[in-house]
PDB file of C-alpha atoms in Angstrom:
ATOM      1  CA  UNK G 166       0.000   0.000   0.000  1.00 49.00           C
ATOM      2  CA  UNK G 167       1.458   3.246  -0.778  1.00 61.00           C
ATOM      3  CA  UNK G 168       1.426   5.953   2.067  1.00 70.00           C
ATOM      4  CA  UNK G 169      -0.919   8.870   1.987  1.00 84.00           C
ATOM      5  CA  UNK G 170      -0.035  12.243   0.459  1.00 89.00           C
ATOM      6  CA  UNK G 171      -0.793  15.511   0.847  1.00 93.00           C
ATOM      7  CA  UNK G 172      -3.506  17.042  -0.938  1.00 93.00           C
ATOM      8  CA  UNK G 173      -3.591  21.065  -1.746  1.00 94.00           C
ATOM      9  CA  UNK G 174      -6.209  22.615  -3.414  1.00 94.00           C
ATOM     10  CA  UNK G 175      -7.710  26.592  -3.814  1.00 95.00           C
ATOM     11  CA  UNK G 176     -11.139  26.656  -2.793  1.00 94.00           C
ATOM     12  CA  UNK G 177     -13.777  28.906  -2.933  1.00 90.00           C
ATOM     13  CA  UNK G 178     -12.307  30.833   0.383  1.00 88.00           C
ATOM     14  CA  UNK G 179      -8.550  30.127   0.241  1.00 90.00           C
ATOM     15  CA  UNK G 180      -5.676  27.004  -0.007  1.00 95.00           C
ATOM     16  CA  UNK G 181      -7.071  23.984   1.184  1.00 95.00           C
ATOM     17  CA  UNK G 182      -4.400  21.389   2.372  1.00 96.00           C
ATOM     18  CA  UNK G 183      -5.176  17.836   3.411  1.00 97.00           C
ATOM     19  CA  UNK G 184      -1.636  16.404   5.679  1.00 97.00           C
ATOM     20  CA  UNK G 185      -2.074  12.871   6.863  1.00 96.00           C
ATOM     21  CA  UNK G 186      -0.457  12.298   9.970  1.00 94.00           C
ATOM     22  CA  UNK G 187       2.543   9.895  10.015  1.00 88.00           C
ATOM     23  CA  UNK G 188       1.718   8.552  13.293  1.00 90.00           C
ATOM     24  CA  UNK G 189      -2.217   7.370  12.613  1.00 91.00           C
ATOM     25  CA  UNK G 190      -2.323   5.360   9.540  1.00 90.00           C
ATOM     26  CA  UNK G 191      -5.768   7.218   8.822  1.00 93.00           C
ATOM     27  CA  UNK G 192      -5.352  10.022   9.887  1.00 96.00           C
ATOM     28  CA  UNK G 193      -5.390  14.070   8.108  1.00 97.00           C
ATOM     29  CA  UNK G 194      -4.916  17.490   9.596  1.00 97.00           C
ATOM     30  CA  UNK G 195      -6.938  20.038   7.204  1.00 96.00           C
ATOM     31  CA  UNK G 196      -5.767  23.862   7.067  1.00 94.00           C
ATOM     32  CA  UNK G 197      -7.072  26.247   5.215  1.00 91.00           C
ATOM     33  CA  UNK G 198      -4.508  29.491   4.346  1.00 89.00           C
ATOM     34  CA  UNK G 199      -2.222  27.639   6.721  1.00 87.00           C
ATOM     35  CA  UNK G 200      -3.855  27.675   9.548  1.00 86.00           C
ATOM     36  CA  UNK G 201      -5.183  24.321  11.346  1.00 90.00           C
ATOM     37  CA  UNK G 202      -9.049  23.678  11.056  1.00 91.00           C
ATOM     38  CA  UNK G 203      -9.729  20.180  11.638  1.00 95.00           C
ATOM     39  CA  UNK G 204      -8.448  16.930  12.469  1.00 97.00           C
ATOM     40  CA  UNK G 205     -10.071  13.727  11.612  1.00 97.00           C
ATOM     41  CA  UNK G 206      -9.160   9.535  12.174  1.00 97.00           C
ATOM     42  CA  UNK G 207     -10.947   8.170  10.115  1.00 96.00           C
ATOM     43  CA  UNK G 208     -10.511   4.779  11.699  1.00 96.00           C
ATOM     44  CA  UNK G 209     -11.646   6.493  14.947  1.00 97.00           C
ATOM     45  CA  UNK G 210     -13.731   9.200  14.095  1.00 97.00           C
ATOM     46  CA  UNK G 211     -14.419   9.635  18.072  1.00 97.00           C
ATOM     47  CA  UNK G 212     -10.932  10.841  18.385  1.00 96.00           C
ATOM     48  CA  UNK G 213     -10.981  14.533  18.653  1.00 96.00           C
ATOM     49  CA  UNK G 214      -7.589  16.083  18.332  1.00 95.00           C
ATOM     50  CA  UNK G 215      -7.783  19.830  18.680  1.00 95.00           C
ATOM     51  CA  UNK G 216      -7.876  21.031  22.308  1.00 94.00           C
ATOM     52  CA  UNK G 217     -11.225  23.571  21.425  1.00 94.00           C
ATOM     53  CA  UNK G 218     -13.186  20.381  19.611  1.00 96.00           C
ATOM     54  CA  UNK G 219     -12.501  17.809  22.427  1.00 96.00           C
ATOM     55  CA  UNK G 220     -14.526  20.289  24.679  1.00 97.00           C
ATOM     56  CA  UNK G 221     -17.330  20.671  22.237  1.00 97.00           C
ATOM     57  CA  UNK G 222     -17.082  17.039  22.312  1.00 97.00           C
ATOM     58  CA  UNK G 223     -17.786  16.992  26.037  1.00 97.00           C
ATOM     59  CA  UNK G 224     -20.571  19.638  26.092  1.00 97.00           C
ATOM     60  CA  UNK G 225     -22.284  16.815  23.565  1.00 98.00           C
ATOM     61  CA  UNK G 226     -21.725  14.112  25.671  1.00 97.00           C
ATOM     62  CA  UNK G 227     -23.441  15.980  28.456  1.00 96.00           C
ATOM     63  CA  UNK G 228     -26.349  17.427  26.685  1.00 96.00           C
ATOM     64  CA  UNK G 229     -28.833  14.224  26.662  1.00 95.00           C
ATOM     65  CA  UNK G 230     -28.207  10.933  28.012  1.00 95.00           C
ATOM     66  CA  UNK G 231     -25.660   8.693  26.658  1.00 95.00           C
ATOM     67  CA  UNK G 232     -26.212   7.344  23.183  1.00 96.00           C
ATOM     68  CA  UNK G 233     -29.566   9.037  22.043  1.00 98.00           C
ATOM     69  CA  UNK G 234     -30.267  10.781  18.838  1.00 98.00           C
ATOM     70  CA  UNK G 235     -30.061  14.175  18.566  1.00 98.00           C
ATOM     71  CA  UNK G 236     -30.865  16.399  15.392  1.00 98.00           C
ATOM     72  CA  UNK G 237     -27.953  18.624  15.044  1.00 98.00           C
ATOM     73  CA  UNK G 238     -26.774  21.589  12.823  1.00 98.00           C
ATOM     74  CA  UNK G 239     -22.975  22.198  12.710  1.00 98.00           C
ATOM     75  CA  UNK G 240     -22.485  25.723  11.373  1.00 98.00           C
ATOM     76  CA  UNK G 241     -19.054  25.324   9.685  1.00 96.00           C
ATOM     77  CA  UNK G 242     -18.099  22.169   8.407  1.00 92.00           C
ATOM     78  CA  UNK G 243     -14.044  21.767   8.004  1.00 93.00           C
ATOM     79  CA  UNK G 244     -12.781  18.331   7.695  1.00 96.00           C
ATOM     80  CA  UNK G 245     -16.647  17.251   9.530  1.00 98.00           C
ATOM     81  CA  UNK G 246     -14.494  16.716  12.736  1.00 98.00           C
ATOM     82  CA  UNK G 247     -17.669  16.700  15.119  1.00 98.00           C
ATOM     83  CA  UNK G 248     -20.401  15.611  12.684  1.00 98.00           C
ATOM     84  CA  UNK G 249     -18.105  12.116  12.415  1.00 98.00           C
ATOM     85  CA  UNK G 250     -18.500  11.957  16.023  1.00 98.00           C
ATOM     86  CA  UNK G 251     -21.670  12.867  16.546  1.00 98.00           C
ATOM     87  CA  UNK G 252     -22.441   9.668  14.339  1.00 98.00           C
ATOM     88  CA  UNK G 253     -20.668   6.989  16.201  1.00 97.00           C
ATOM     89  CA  UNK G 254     -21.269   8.573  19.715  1.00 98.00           C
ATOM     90  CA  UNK G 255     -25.157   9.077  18.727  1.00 98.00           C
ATOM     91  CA  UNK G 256     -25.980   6.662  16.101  1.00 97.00           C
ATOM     92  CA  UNK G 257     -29.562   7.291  14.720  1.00 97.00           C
ATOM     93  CA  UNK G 258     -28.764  11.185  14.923  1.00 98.00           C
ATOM     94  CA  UNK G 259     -29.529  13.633  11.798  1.00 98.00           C
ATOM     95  CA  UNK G 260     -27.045  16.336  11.284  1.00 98.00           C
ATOM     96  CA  UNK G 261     -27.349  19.217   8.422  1.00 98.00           C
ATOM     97  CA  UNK G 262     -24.019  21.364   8.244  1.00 98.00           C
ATOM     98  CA  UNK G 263     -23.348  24.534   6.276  1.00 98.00           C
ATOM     99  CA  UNK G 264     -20.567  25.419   5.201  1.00 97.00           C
ATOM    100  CA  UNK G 265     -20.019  28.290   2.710  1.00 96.00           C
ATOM    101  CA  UNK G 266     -17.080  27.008   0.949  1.00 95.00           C
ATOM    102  CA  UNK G 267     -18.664  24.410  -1.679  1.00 96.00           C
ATOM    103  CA  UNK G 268     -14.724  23.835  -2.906  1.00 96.00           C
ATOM    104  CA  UNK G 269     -14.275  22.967   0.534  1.00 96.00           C
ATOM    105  CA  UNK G 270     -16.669  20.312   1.214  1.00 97.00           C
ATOM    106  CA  UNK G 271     -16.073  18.757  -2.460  1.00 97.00           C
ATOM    107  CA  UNK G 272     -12.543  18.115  -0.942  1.00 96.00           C
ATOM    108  CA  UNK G 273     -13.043  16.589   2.067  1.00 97.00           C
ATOM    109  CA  UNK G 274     -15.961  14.419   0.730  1.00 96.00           C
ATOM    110  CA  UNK G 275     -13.566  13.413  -2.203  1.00 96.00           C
ATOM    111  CA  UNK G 276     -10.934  12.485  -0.007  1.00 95.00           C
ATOM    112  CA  UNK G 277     -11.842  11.793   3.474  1.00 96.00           C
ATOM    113  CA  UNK G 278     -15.694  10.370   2.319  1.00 95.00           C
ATOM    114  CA  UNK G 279     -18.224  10.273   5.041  1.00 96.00           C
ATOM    115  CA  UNK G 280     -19.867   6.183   5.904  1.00 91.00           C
ATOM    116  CA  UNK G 281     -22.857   5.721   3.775  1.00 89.00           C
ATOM    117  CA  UNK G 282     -25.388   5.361   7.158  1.00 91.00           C
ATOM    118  CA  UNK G 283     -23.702   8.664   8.612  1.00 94.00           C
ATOM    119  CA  UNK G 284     -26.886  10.566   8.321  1.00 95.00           C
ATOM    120  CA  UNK G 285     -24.880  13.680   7.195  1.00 98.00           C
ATOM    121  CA  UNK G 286     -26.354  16.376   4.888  1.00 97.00           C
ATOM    122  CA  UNK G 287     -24.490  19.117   3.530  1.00 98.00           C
ATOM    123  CA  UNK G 288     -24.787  22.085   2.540  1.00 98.00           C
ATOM    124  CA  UNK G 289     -22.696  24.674   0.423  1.00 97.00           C
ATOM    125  CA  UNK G 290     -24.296  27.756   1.633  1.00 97.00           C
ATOM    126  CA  UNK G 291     -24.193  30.918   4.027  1.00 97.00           C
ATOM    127  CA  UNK G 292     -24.228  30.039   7.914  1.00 98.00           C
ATOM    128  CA  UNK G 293     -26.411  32.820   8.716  1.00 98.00           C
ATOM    129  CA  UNK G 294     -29.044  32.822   5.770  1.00 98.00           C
ATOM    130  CA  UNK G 295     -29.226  29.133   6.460  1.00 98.00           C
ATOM    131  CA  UNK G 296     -30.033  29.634   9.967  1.00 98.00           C
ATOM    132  CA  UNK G 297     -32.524  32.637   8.664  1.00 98.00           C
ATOM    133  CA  UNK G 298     -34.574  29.733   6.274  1.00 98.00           C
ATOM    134  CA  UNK G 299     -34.218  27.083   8.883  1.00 98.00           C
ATOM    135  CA  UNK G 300     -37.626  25.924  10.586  1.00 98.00           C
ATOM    136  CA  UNK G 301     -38.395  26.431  13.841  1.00 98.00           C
ATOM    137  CA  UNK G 302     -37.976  23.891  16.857  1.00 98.00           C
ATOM    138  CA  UNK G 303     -36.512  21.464  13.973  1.00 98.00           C
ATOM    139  CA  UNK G 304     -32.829  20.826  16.460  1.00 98.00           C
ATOM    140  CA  UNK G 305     -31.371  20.277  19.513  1.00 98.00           C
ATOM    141  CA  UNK G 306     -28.155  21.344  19.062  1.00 98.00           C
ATOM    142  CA  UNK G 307     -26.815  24.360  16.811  1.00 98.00           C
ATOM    143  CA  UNK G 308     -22.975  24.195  16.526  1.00 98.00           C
ATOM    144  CA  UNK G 309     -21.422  27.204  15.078  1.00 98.00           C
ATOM    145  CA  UNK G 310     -17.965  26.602  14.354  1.00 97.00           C
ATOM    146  CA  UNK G 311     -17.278  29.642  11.505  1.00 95.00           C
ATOM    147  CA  UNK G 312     -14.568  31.766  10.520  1.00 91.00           C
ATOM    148  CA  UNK G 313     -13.584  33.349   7.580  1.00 86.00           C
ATOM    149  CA  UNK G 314      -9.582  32.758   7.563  1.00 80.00           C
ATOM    150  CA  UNK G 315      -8.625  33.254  11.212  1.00 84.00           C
ATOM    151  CA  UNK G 316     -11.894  35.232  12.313  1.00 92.00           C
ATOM    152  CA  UNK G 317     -15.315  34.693  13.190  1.00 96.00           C
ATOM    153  CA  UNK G 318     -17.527  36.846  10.352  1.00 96.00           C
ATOM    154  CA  UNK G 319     -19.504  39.876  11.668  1.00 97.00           C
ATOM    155  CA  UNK G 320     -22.503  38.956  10.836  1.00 97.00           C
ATOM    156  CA  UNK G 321     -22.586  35.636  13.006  1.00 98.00           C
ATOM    157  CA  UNK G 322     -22.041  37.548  16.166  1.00 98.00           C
ATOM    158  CA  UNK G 323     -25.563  40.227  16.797  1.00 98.00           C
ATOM    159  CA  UNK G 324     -28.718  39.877  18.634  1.00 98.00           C
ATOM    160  CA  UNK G 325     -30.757  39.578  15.328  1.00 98.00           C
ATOM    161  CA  UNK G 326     -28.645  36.240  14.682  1.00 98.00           C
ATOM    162  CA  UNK G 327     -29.073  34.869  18.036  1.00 98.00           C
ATOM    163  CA  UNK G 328     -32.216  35.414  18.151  1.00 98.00           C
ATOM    164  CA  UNK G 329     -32.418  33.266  14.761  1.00 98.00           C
ATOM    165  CA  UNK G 330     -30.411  30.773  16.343  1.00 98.00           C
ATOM    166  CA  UNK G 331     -32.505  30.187  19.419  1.00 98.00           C
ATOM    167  CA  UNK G 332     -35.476  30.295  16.944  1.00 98.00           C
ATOM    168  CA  UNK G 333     -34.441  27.004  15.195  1.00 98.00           C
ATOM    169  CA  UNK G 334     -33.382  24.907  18.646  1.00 98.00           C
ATOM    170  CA  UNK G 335     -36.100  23.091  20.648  1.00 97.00           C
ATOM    171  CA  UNK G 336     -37.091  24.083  23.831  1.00 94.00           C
ATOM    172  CA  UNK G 337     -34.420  21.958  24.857  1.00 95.00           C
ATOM    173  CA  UNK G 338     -31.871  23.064  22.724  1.00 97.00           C
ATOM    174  CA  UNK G 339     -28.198  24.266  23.356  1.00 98.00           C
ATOM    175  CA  UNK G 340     -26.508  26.399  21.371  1.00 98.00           C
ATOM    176  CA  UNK G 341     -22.927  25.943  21.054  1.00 98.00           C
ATOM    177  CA  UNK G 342     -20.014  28.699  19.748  1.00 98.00           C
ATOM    178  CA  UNK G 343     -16.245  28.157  19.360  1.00 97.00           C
ATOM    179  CA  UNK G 344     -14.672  31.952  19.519  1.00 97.00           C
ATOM    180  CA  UNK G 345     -11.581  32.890  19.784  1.00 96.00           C
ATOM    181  CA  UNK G 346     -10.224  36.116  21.902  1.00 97.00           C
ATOM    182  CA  UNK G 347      -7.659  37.375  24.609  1.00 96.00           C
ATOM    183  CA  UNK G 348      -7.854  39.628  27.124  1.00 95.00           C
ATOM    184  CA  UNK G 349      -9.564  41.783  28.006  1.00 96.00           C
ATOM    185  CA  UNK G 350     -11.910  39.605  26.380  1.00 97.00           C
ATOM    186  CA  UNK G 351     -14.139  42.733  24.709  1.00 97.00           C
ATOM    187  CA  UNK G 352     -15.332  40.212  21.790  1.00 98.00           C
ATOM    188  CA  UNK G 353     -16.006  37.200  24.044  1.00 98.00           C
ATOM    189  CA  UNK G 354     -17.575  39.517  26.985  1.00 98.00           C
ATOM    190  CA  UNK G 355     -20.056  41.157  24.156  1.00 98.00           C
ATOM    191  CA  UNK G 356     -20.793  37.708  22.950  1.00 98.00           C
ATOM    192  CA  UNK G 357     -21.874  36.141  25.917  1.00 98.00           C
ATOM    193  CA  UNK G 358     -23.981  39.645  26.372  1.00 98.00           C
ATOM    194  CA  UNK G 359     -25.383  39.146  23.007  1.00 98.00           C
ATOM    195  CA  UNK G 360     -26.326  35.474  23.716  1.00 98.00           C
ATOM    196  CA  UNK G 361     -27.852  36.479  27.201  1.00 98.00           C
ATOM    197  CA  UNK G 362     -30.797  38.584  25.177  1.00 98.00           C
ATOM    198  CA  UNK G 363     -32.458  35.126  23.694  1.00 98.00           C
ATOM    199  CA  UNK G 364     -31.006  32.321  26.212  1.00 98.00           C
ATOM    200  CA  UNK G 365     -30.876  32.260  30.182  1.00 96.00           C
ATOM    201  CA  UNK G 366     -28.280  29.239  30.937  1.00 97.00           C
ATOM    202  CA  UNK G 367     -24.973  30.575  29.793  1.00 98.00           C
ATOM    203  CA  UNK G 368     -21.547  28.552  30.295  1.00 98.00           C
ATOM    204  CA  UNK G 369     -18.066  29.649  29.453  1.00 98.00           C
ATOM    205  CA  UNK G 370     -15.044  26.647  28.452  1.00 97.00           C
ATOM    206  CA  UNK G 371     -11.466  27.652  28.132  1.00 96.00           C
ATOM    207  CA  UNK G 372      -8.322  26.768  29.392  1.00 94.00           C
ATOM    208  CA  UNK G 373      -6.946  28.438  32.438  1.00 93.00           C
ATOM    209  CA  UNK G 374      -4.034  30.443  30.733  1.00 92.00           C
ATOM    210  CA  UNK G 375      -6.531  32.223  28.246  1.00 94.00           C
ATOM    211  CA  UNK G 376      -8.613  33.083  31.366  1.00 93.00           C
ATOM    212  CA  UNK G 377      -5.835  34.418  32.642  1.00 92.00           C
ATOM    213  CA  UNK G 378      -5.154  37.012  30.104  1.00 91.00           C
ATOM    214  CA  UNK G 379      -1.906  34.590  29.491  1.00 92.00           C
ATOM    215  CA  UNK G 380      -2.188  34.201  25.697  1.00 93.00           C
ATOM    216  CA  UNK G 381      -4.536  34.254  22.852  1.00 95.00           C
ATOM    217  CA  UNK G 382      -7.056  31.170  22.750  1.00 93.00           C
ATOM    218  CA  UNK G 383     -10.069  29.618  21.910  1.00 94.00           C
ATOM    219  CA  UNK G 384     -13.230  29.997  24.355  1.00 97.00           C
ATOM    220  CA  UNK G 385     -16.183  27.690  24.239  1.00 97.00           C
ATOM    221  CA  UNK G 386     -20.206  29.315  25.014  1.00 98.00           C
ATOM    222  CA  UNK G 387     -23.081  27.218  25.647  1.00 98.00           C
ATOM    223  CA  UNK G 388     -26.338  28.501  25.984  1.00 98.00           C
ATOM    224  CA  UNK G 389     -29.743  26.946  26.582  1.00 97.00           C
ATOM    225  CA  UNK G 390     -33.006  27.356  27.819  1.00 95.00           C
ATOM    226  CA  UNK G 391     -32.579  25.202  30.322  1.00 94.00           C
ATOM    227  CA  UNK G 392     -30.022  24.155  33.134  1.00 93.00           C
ATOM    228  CA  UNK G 393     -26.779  22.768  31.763  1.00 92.00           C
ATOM    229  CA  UNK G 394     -24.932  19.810  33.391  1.00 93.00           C
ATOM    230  CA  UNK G 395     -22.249  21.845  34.586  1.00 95.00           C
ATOM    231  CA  UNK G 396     -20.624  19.399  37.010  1.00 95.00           C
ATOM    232  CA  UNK G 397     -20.625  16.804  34.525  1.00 95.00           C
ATOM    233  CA  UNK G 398     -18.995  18.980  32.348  1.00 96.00           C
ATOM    234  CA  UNK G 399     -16.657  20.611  34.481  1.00 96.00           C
ATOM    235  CA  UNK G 400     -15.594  17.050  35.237  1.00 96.00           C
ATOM    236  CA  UNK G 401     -14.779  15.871  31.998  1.00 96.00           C
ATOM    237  CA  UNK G 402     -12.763  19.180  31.005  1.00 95.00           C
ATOM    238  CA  UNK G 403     -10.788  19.079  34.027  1.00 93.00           C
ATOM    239  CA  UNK G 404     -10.099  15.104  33.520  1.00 93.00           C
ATOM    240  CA  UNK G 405      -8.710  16.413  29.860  1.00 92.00           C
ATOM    241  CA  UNK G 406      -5.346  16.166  28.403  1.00 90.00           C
ATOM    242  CA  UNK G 407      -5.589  19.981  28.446  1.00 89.00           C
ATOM    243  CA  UNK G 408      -8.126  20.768  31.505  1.00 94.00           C
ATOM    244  CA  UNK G 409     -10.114  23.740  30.995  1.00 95.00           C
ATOM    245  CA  UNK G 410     -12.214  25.701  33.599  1.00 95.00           C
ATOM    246  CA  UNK G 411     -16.158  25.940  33.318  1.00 96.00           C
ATOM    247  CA  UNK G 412     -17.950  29.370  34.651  1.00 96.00           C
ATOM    248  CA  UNK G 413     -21.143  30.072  35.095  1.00 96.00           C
ATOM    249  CA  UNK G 414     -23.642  31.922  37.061  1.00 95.00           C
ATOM    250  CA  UNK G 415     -22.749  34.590  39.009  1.00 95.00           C
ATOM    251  CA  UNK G 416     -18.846  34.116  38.196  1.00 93.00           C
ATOM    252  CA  UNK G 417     -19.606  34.482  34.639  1.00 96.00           C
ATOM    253  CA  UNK G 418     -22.127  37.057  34.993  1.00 95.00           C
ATOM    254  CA  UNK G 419     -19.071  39.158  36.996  1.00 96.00           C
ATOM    255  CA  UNK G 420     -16.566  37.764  33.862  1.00 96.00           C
ATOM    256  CA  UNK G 421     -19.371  39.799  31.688  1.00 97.00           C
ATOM    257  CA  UNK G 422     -19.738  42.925  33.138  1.00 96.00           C
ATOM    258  CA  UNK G 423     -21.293  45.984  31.780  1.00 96.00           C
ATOM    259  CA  UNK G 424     -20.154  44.489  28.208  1.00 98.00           C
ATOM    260  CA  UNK G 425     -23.357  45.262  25.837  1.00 97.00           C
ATOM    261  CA  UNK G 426     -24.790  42.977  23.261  1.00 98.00           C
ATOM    262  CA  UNK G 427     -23.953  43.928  19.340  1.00 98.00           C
ATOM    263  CA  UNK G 428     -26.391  45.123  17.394  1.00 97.00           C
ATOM    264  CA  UNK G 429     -25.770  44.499  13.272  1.00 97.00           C
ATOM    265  CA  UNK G 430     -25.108  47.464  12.451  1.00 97.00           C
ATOM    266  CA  UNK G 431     -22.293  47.621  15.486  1.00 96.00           C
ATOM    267  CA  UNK G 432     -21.154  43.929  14.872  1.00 97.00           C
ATOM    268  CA  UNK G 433     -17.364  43.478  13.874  1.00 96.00           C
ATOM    269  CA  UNK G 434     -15.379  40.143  13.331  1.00 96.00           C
ATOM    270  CA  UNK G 435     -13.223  38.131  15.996  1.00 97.00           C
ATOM    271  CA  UNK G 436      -9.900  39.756  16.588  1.00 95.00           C
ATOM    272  CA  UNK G 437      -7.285  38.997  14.549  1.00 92.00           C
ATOM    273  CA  UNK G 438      -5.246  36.042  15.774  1.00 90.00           C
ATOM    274  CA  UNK G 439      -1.505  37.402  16.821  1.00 86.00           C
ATOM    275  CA  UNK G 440       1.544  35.770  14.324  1.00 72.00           C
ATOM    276  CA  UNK G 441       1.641  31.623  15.022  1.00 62.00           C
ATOM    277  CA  UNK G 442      -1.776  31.844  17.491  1.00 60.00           C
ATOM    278  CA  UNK G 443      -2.858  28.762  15.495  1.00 54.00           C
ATOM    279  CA  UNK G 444       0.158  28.374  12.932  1.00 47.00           C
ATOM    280  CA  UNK G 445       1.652  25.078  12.274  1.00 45.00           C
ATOM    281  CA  UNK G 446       5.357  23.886  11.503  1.00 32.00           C
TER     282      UNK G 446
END
């Protein structure tokens, strides 16, 4: 058998390189412009590599009970990291993900092809006019996972989108955002502001150095209509490889502060990511 290769190719939104990793025999890293978006085994597609996706991982373990179908909508589709393990972790589940690079998803599904019962639509289109056309009550989880090179787009971060968002979930539904920020966290602060106008459980992830003010990082919100199982989750980031801390209530309601949520009209992308934040090699 001859080993894997890399694969490069330009897509819609930029340089789209599948690396497979020398030391799992099925395994690729996908970045995008250079920078790392997604791992994926796909002999283990419950292996999650990347710090930020093993705690998304962890908040959908902890959502409903072990093993049950859930409808999900991953926002942002990369490499289809969490929609793989959504499917062996929650077999029976349907999952719809948008993703508005079409060039994109041609690759991966070319070369890192999804199992036939996987349950997986996709769709090449715009994260936020998706969520705009999506019906109502029709998931239980919304995963938005979206940037546009290094940074979250604008127009995924205002009231009028959350308020879309919370529009499609169940009464049950979580709502789940990876963001990325430093201190002194004004993107992260407004978005957890923002999500407070159309959700009342709120829960911040990251790892204790980011919380810190130490470096630049990835932060993971959860919102719901109902209560979150924080201790479960706060026991399976702090059992992590890379243990995170889990606020809420009134400790994350002090993290927030007067922050304010963002109107369209005042919304502005993620921060730009500092030289080698999420560079490889």
């Amino acid at each position: 058998m001859k080993d894997p290769i890399p694969v490069a190719r330009v897509t819609d939104h930029g340089t789209a390189k599948l690396m497979p990793d020398v030391d799992r025999e099925r395994a690729w890293l996908l970045t995008v412009d250079g920078a790392p978006q997604s791992y994926v085994d796909l002999d283990d597609p419950a292996h999650l590599e990347f710090e930020y996706t093993r705690r998304l991982g962890h908040v959908l373990d902890v959502v409903a009970e072990p093993g049950r179908a859930l409808d999900v909508v991953h926002l942002g589709g990369g490499a289809l990291t969490l929609p793989r393990y959504v499917a062996v972790t929650r077999p029976g589940s349907r999952q719809d993900v948008v993703e508005a690079d079409r060039g994109l998803l041609e690759l991966v599904s070319e070369h890192l092809p999804l199992p036939d019962d996987a349950n997986i639509a996709l769709h090449a289109a715009d994260a936020r006019v998706w969520v705009e056309h999506a019906p109502a009550a029709s998931a239980d989880v919304l995963l938005a996972d979206v940037f546009s090179g290094s940074r979250v787009p604008a127009h995924l971060t205002s009231v009028a989108y959350v308020r879309e968002a919370a529009r499609v979930l169940r009464g049950s539904g979580v709502y789940l955002a990876n963001l990325p920020d430093a201190a002194p966290f004004v993107f992260l602060r407004s978005q957890l502001a923002t999500l407070a106008t159309a959700f009342e459980e709120l829960v911040l992830i990251a790892e204790p150095g980011v919380l810190r003010g130490r470096r630049f990082g990835n932060a993971v919100l959860v919102a719901g209509h109902e209560p979150i199982d924080v201790a479960d989750l706060a026991r399976l980031t702090a059992a992590d490889a890379f243990p995170a801390r889990v606020e809420h209530g009134t400790g994350l309601r002090e993290f927030i502060g007067g922050a304010r949520a963002v109107r369209d009209e005042d919304a502005v992308p993620s921060p730009e990511p500092p030289d080698g934040a999420f560079g490889i090699g």
